């Protein structure tokens, strides 16, 4: 099904099942331990062996010798895979550094060897006996140093320019020029990367934990030099991905190589201390923002440049994305600068681009509002735009940012905020409020599905879509139920298997809208098949209460499959509407913090997100997405930072003890409001992405609240107490 004109009325508009806050259908599987994660496939492959990965002990250079004899002689060892014996490996499209390194070492903890043994303990013990000698070369390991050293700049897109930024900025009566820092961050998902690989002749099956099955299958086939149809990936449950599992990692490739070498299925999980440096991370940024405005607070110049680092051939953190679209302003500059840095590969994490970009832009907006003596909510409203500022012919499909801000301000009690900072005390706490706009683009992706109807009227959905803890099972089931006029318990949803039709997968908050639209397409086909089978007119037949009706005729749904299951497969393909309309999602984030006047410790007291993100397919799963994202925003604001050893080139705090994500005690009551929307431009579902929107802007709202509480403006995340202590008021 092509989607190239705005959606008209369709069966989803009934909203009998879609739009209801239904419990997750995979909930009981998970809470009873029956949902199997990648390391828990105990019966699909006979007597698996266990793998343990050895990571590089240097950041850059070459392996000069590998001493493997002691490890080979260690009890239970079946095979040791290294670049020397792995055969020719190619690089998948989506990996920057090879997933098995050697003799060249591209980054610290790059996998150099896999030890396969009868048990996990034997593999780990033998891995300890592997001795690797290196010839290290000098590297540059942090962005500031790379900037100072003039490390090579890699090609990025040319600067995006509108009007004459420099002139307008020079002429503006009120200006701001500020630089912000965001640190390297780690996905820190709960489930580690893990895979079980089994060969049947030249046919490879990998049970793994992956967000994007079709990408993973293709990249694994490419890496191993296999035809794609020889590779099957299975990943029905994923214990968090956050972008770290968008692409296959070393566990997938090494499990396959280990299984080939040991002639046994091989299971392996990346040990937690390996993950931060072996896999990807969100790269640090330095962001310079220049704003120029009239005295009345109309932005006339908006400049945002962002520097980030990556391995040679990597991509920049696209932190200026939102700045091209969020506010009006006739003269604009947005540019990305990418330095070569020899840290592990940087890649997508938790709303890449907008999340770190808004961490800077939305502090800058707060600073500018203060210069203009304008309320920060009012300043944002004053600079709203309903069209793409670089192409005014191109409207937003729907944009209710102003409504989010107004509704949020009223609900949050924004009028009680003191415009002057450091005015409110509650015992030892300095209390302040902050606001930020939230923005994330709505991406749409081709997505396929297959639906089956049996003679009992039961419906089965099959697609390689993943559920990374988001609620995909439930909303895909709701979509099929709505389309075929049955209740959710009449639908079985099967996901995460590359033998099913390729879907949009889970990434960039495109999953829910795109994948349900794929199920919509397949169900549309199935409805036609059902009508045909019953001799009804497909255009006028209606599906409700387990029955199909056409005029005064009616039949039980299952009757259409009385002499055999009916199967329909289709995909949704998006075209051209993206060119005519800018599709984005919007939020207003409000935060109240307390800062301990003596210690500088910050505590979140209240949070509110008001979101405008199209039709909400399931308010319960959507809310869970948003509160999880808001929690990530707390982490990014207050604690999350990969500490870089700038001499040796690795992330030091590479476990969950040293890399601090928020825990329950850090998270207050969170309120989430969804504005009533349905966006006919986005898909037949009229939905949009919402998961990542919940994060975008949150950290800046925290930073702005801390400023309001203390009067200390911190432009470098995370906002730890050492950055506040010097500026806190005297307490004596
Ligand atoms: Mo998301 S960082 O695109 O999984």
Short mmCIF file of N, CA and C in Angstrom, two decimals, residues 421-515:
data_model
loop_
_atom_site.label_atom_id
_atom_site.label_comp_id
_atom_site.label_asym_id
_atom_site.label_seq_id
_atom_site.Cartn_x
_atom_site.Cartn_y
_atom_site.Cartn_z
N UNK A 421 16.12 34.63 39.94
CA UNK A 421 16.55 33.35 40.52
C UNK A 421 16.90 33.42 42.00
N UNK A 422 16.99 32.25 42.61
CA UNK A 422 17.45 32.08 43.99
C UNK A 422 16.58 32.83 44.99
N UNK A 423 15.27 32.79 44.79
CA UNK A 423 14.35 33.50 45.68
C UNK A 423 13.56 32.58 46.58
N UNK A 424 13.47 31.30 46.20
CA UNK A 424 12.54 30.44 46.92
C UNK A 424 13.29 29.42 47.76
N UNK A 425 12.93 29.32 49.02
CA UNK A 425 13.57 28.35 49.92
C UNK A 425 12.51 27.44 50.52
N UNK A 426 12.89 26.18 50.70
CA UNK A 426 12.05 25.24 51.41
C UNK A 426 13.00 24.48 52.33
N UNK A 427 13.15 24.97 53.55
CA UNK A 427 14.14 24.39 54.44
C UNK A 427 15.53 24.56 53.85
N UNK A 428 16.25 23.44 53.71
CA UNK A 428 17.60 23.55 53.18
C UNK A 428 17.62 23.60 51.66
N UNK A 429 16.46 23.47 51.03
CA UNK A 429 16.42 23.41 49.57
C UNK A 429 16.17 24.79 48.95
N UNK A 430 16.97 25.11 47.97
CA UNK A 430 16.66 26.21 47.07
C UNK A 430 15.78 25.61 45.97
N UNK A 431 14.64 26.26 45.72
CA UNK A 431 13.66 25.65 44.82
C UNK A 431 13.50 26.51 43.57
N UNK A 432 13.45 25.86 42.40
CA UNK A 432 13.27 26.61 41.16
C UNK A 432 12.51 25.81 40.12
N UNK A 433 11.97 26.53 39.15
CA UNK A 433 11.23 25.89 38.05
C UNK A 433 11.91 26.20 36.72
N UNK A 434 11.83 25.23 35.82
CA UNK A 434 12.38 25.43 34.48
C UNK A 434 11.46 24.87 33.43
N UNK A 435 11.59 25.42 32.23
CA UNK A 435 10.79 24.95 31.11
C UNK A 435 11.71 24.74 29.91
N UNK A 436 11.32 23.86 29.02
CA UNK A 436 12.01 23.73 27.73
C UNK A 436 11.01 23.19 26.73
N UNK A 437 11.22 23.57 25.48
CA UNK A 437 10.43 22.99 24.41
C UNK A 437 11.00 21.62 24.07
N UNK A 438 10.12 20.70 23.72
CA UNK A 438 10.55 19.39 23.23
C UNK A 438 10.22 19.28 21.76
N UNK A 439 11.13 18.70 21.02
CA UNK A 439 10.95 18.59 19.57
C UNK A 439 11.66 17.33 19.09
N UNK A 440 10.99 16.57 18.29
CA UNK A 440 11.64 15.42 17.63
C UNK A 440 10.93 15.19 16.33
N UNK A 441 11.70 14.99 15.28
CA UNK A 441 11.05 14.76 13.99
C UNK A 441 10.30 13.44 13.98
N UNK A 442 9.27 13.41 13.15
CA UNK A 442 8.48 12.20 12.97
C UNK A 442 8.95 11.54 11.68
N UNK A 443 9.71 10.46 11.83
CA UNK A 443 10.18 9.75 10.66
C UNK A 443 9.21 8.63 10.34
N UNK A 444 9.08 8.31 9.07
CA UNK A 444 8.24 7.17 8.67
C UNK A 444 9.10 6.24 7.82
N UNK A 445 8.85 4.96 7.95
CA UNK A 445 9.68 3.95 7.28
C UNK A 445 8.79 2.87 6.70
N UNK A 446 9.17 2.38 5.55
CA UNK A 446 8.46 1.24 4.96
C UNK A 446 8.34 0.11 5.98
N UNK A 447 7.17 -0.51 6.03
CA UNK A 447 6.97 -1.56 7.04
C UNK A 447 5.98 -2.59 6.53
N UNK A 448 6.36 -3.86 6.65
CA UNK A 448 5.52 -4.94 6.16
C UNK A 448 4.99 -5.81 7.28
N UNK A 449 3.91 -6.53 6.97
CA UNK A 449 3.31 -7.45 7.94
C UNK A 449 2.50 -8.50 7.19
N UNK A 450 2.26 -9.61 7.89
CA UNK A 450 1.39 -10.66 7.37
C UNK A 450 0.32 -10.90 8.42
N UNK A 451 -0.93 -11.08 7.99
CA UNK A 451 -1.99 -11.41 8.95
C UNK A 451 -2.72 -12.66 8.49
N UNK A 452 -3.11 -13.44 9.46
CA UNK A 452 -3.78 -14.71 9.19
C UNK A 452 -5.12 -14.73 9.92
N UNK A 453 -6.10 -15.34 9.30
CA UNK A 453 -7.40 -15.54 9.93
C UNK A 453 -7.72 -17.03 9.92
N UNK A 454 -8.10 -17.56 11.10
CA UNK A 454 -8.48 -18.98 11.11
C UNK A 454 -10.00 -19.13 11.25
N UNK A 455 -10.44 -20.37 11.22
CA UNK A 455 -11.88 -20.62 11.15
C UNK A 455 -12.60 -20.26 12.46
N UNK A 456 -11.84 -20.06 13.53
CA UNK A 456 -12.47 -19.64 14.78
C UNK A 456 -12.56 -18.12 14.88
N UNK A 457 -12.10 -17.45 13.84
CA UNK A 457 -12.12 -15.99 13.87
C UNK A 457 -10.94 -15.41 14.61
N UNK A 458 -9.90 -16.25 14.82
CA UNK A 458 -8.70 -15.77 15.50
C UNK A 458 -7.72 -15.19 14.47
N UNK A 459 -7.10 -14.09 14.85
CA UNK A 459 -6.21 -13.36 13.95
C UNK A 459 -4.77 -13.47 14.45
N UNK A 460 -3.83 -13.72 13.55
CA UNK A 460 -2.41 -13.75 13.92
C UNK A 460 -1.65 -12.74 13.07
N UNK A 461 -0.84 -11.92 13.73
CA UNK A 461 -0.01 -10.92 13.05
C UNK A 461 1.43 -11.40 13.09
N UNK A 462 2.11 -11.35 11.96
CA UNK A 462 3.53 -11.71 11.90
C UNK A 462 4.31 -10.60 11.21
N UNK A 463 5.31 -10.10 11.89
CA UNK A 463 6.20 -9.10 11.29
C UNK A 463 7.52 -9.14 12.05
N UNK A 464 8.60 -8.70 11.40
CA UNK A 464 9.89 -8.73 12.11
C UNK A 464 10.07 -7.51 13.01
N UNK A 465 9.00 -6.73 13.20
CA UNK A 465 9.02 -5.61 14.14
C UNK A 465 9.48 -6.10 15.51
N UNK A 466 10.15 -5.22 16.24
CA UNK A 466 10.65 -5.58 17.56
C UNK A 466 9.88 -4.82 18.64
N UNK A 467 9.89 -5.39 19.83
CA UNK A 467 9.34 -4.70 21.00
C UNK A 467 10.47 -4.56 22.00
N UNK A 468 11.02 -3.35 22.08
CA UNK A 468 12.21 -3.15 22.91
C UNK A 468 11.82 -2.68 24.31
N UNK A 469 10.61 -3.11 24.71
CA UNK A 469 10.09 -2.66 26.00
C UNK A 469 9.08 -1.55 25.81
N UNK A 470 8.68 -1.34 24.56
CA UNK A 470 7.91 -0.16 24.20
C UNK A 470 6.41 -0.37 24.14
N UNK A 471 5.99 -1.62 23.87
CA UNK A 471 4.56 -1.88 23.71
C UNK A 471 4.16 -2.24 22.30
N UNK A 472 5.14 -2.59 21.45
CA UNK A 472 4.83 -2.92 20.06
C UNK A 472 3.81 -4.06 19.95
N UNK A 473 4.01 -5.11 20.75
CA UNK A 473 3.07 -6.24 20.68
C UNK A 473 1.63 -5.74 20.80
N UNK A 474 1.44 -4.88 21.78
CA UNK A 474 0.09 -4.46 22.13
C UNK A 474 -0.53 -3.58 21.05
N UNK A 475 0.21 -2.60 20.58
CA UNK A 475 -0.40 -1.68 19.60
C UNK A 475 -0.58 -2.35 18.24
N UNK A 476 0.29 -3.30 17.90
CA UNK A 476 0.09 -4.03 16.64
C UNK A 476 -1.15 -4.91 16.76
N UNK A 477 -1.33 -5.52 17.92
CA UNK A 477 -2.53 -6.30 18.16
C UNK A 477 -3.78 -5.43 18.14
N UNK A 478 -3.70 -4.26 18.76
CA UNK A 478 -4.85 -3.34 18.75
C UNK A 478 -5.22 -2.94 17.32
N UNK A 479 -4.21 -2.72 16.50
CA UNK A 479 -4.46 -2.31 15.11
C UNK A 479 -5.22 -3.41 14.36
N UNK A 480 -4.73 -4.66 14.50
CA UNK A 480 -5.40 -5.76 13.80
C UNK A 480 -6.82 -5.96 14.34
N UNK A 481 -6.98 -5.83 15.66
CA UNK A 481 -8.30 -6.00 16.27
C UNK A 481 -9.28 -4.95 15.73
N UNK A 482 -8.81 -3.71 15.65
CA UNK A 482 -9.67 -2.63 15.15
C UNK A 482 -10.05 -2.88 13.69
N UNK A 483 -9.08 -3.27 12.91
CA UNK A 483 -9.32 -3.46 11.47
C UNK A 483 -10.28 -4.61 11.20
N UNK A 484 -10.24 -5.65 12.04
CA UNK A 484 -11.02 -6.84 11.74
C UNK A 484 -12.22 -6.99 12.66
N UNK A 485 -12.43 -6.00 13.52
CA UNK A 485 -13.64 -6.00 14.33
C UNK A 485 -13.66 -7.09 15.39
N UNK A 486 -12.52 -7.34 16.00
CA UNK A 486 -12.47 -8.33 17.09
C UNK A 486 -11.86 -7.67 18.33
N UNK A 487 -11.92 -8.38 19.45
CA UNK A 487 -11.29 -7.87 20.66
C UNK A 487 -9.81 -8.26 20.65
N UNK A 488 -9.04 -7.58 21.50
CA UNK A 488 -7.59 -7.79 21.49
C UNK A 488 -7.22 -9.24 21.83
N UNK A 489 -8.05 -9.90 22.65
CA UNK A 489 -7.70 -11.28 23.01
C UNK A 489 -7.95 -12.26 21.86
N UNK A 490 -8.52 -11.78 20.77
CA UNK A 490 -8.67 -12.63 19.57
C UNK A 490 -7.48 -12.49 18.63
N UNK A 491 -6.45 -11.77 19.07
CA UNK A 491 -5.29 -11.52 18.20
C UNK A 491 -4.02 -12.05 18.85
N UNK A 492 -3.23 -12.79 18.09
CA UNK A 492 -1.89 -13.21 18.52
C UNK A 492 -0.88 -12.42 17.71
N UNK A 493 0.12 -11.88 18.38
CA UNK A 493 1.14 -11.09 17.68
C UNK A 493 2.49 -11.79 17.81
N UNK A 494 3.11 -12.05 16.66
CA UNK A 494 4.43 -12.68 16.64
C UNK A 494 5.43 -11.70 16.02
N UNK A 495 6.50 -11.44 16.75
CA UNK A 495 7.45 -10.40 16.33
C UNK A 495 8.88 -10.92 16.31
N UNK A 496 9.76 -10.07 15.76
CA UNK A 496 11.19 -10.22 15.95
C UNK A 496 11.80 -11.45 15.31
N UNK A 497 11.37 -11.80 14.12
CA UNK A 497 11.93 -12.97 13.44
C UNK A 497 12.09 -12.61 11.97
N UNK A 498 13.30 -12.76 11.46
CA UNK A 498 13.54 -12.33 10.08
C UNK A 498 12.84 -13.22 9.06
N UNK A 499 12.22 -14.30 9.53
CA UNK A 499 11.42 -15.07 8.58
C UNK A 499 10.04 -14.45 8.38
N UNK A 500 9.71 -13.45 9.15
CA UNK A 500 8.46 -12.68 8.95
C UNK A 500 8.75 -11.49 8.03
N UNK A 501 7.71 -10.86 7.49
CA UNK A 501 7.94 -9.71 6.61
C UNK A 501 8.73 -8.60 7.32
N UNK A 502 9.60 -7.95 6.56
CA UNK A 502 10.46 -6.90 7.13
C UNK A 502 9.63 -5.68 7.50
N UNK A 503 9.89 -5.18 8.69
CA UNK A 503 9.14 -4.03 9.21
C UNK A 503 10.05 -2.81 9.31
N UNK A 504 9.48 -1.75 9.85
CA UNK A 504 10.26 -0.54 10.10
C UNK A 504 11.29 -0.76 11.20
N UNK A 505 11.05 -1.73 12.08
CA UNK A 505 11.94 -1.91 13.23
C UNK A 505 11.76 -0.79 14.25
N UNK A 506 12.54 -0.90 15.33
CA UNK A 506 12.42 0.07 16.43
C UNK A 506 13.61 1.00 16.45
N UNK A 507 13.38 2.23 16.08
CA UNK A 507 14.45 3.23 16.11
C UNK A 507 13.85 4.58 15.81
N UNK A 508 14.53 5.62 16.24
CA UNK A 508 14.17 6.98 15.85
C UNK A 508 12.71 7.33 16.04
N UNK A 509 12.05 6.70 16.97
CA UNK A 509 10.62 6.82 17.28
C UNK A 509 9.71 6.67 16.05
N UNK A 510 10.23 5.94 15.04
CA UNK A 510 9.39 5.68 13.87
C UNK A 510 8.61 4.37 13.98
N UNK A 511 8.93 3.55 14.98
CA UNK A 511 8.42 2.19 15.01
C UNK A 511 6.92 2.07 15.13
N UNK A 512 6.34 2.74 16.11
CA UNK A 512 4.92 2.53 16.40
C UNK A 512 4.05 2.92 15.22
N UNK A 513 4.25 4.12 14.71
CA UNK A 513 3.41 4.61 13.63
C UNK A 513 3.63 3.81 12.34
N UNK A 514 4.89 3.55 12.01
CA UNK A 514 5.17 2.86 10.75
C UNK A 514 4.71 1.40 10.80
N UNK A 515 5.04 0.72 11.90
CA UNK A 515 4.75 -0.72 11.96
C UNK A 515 3.24 -0.98 12.07
#
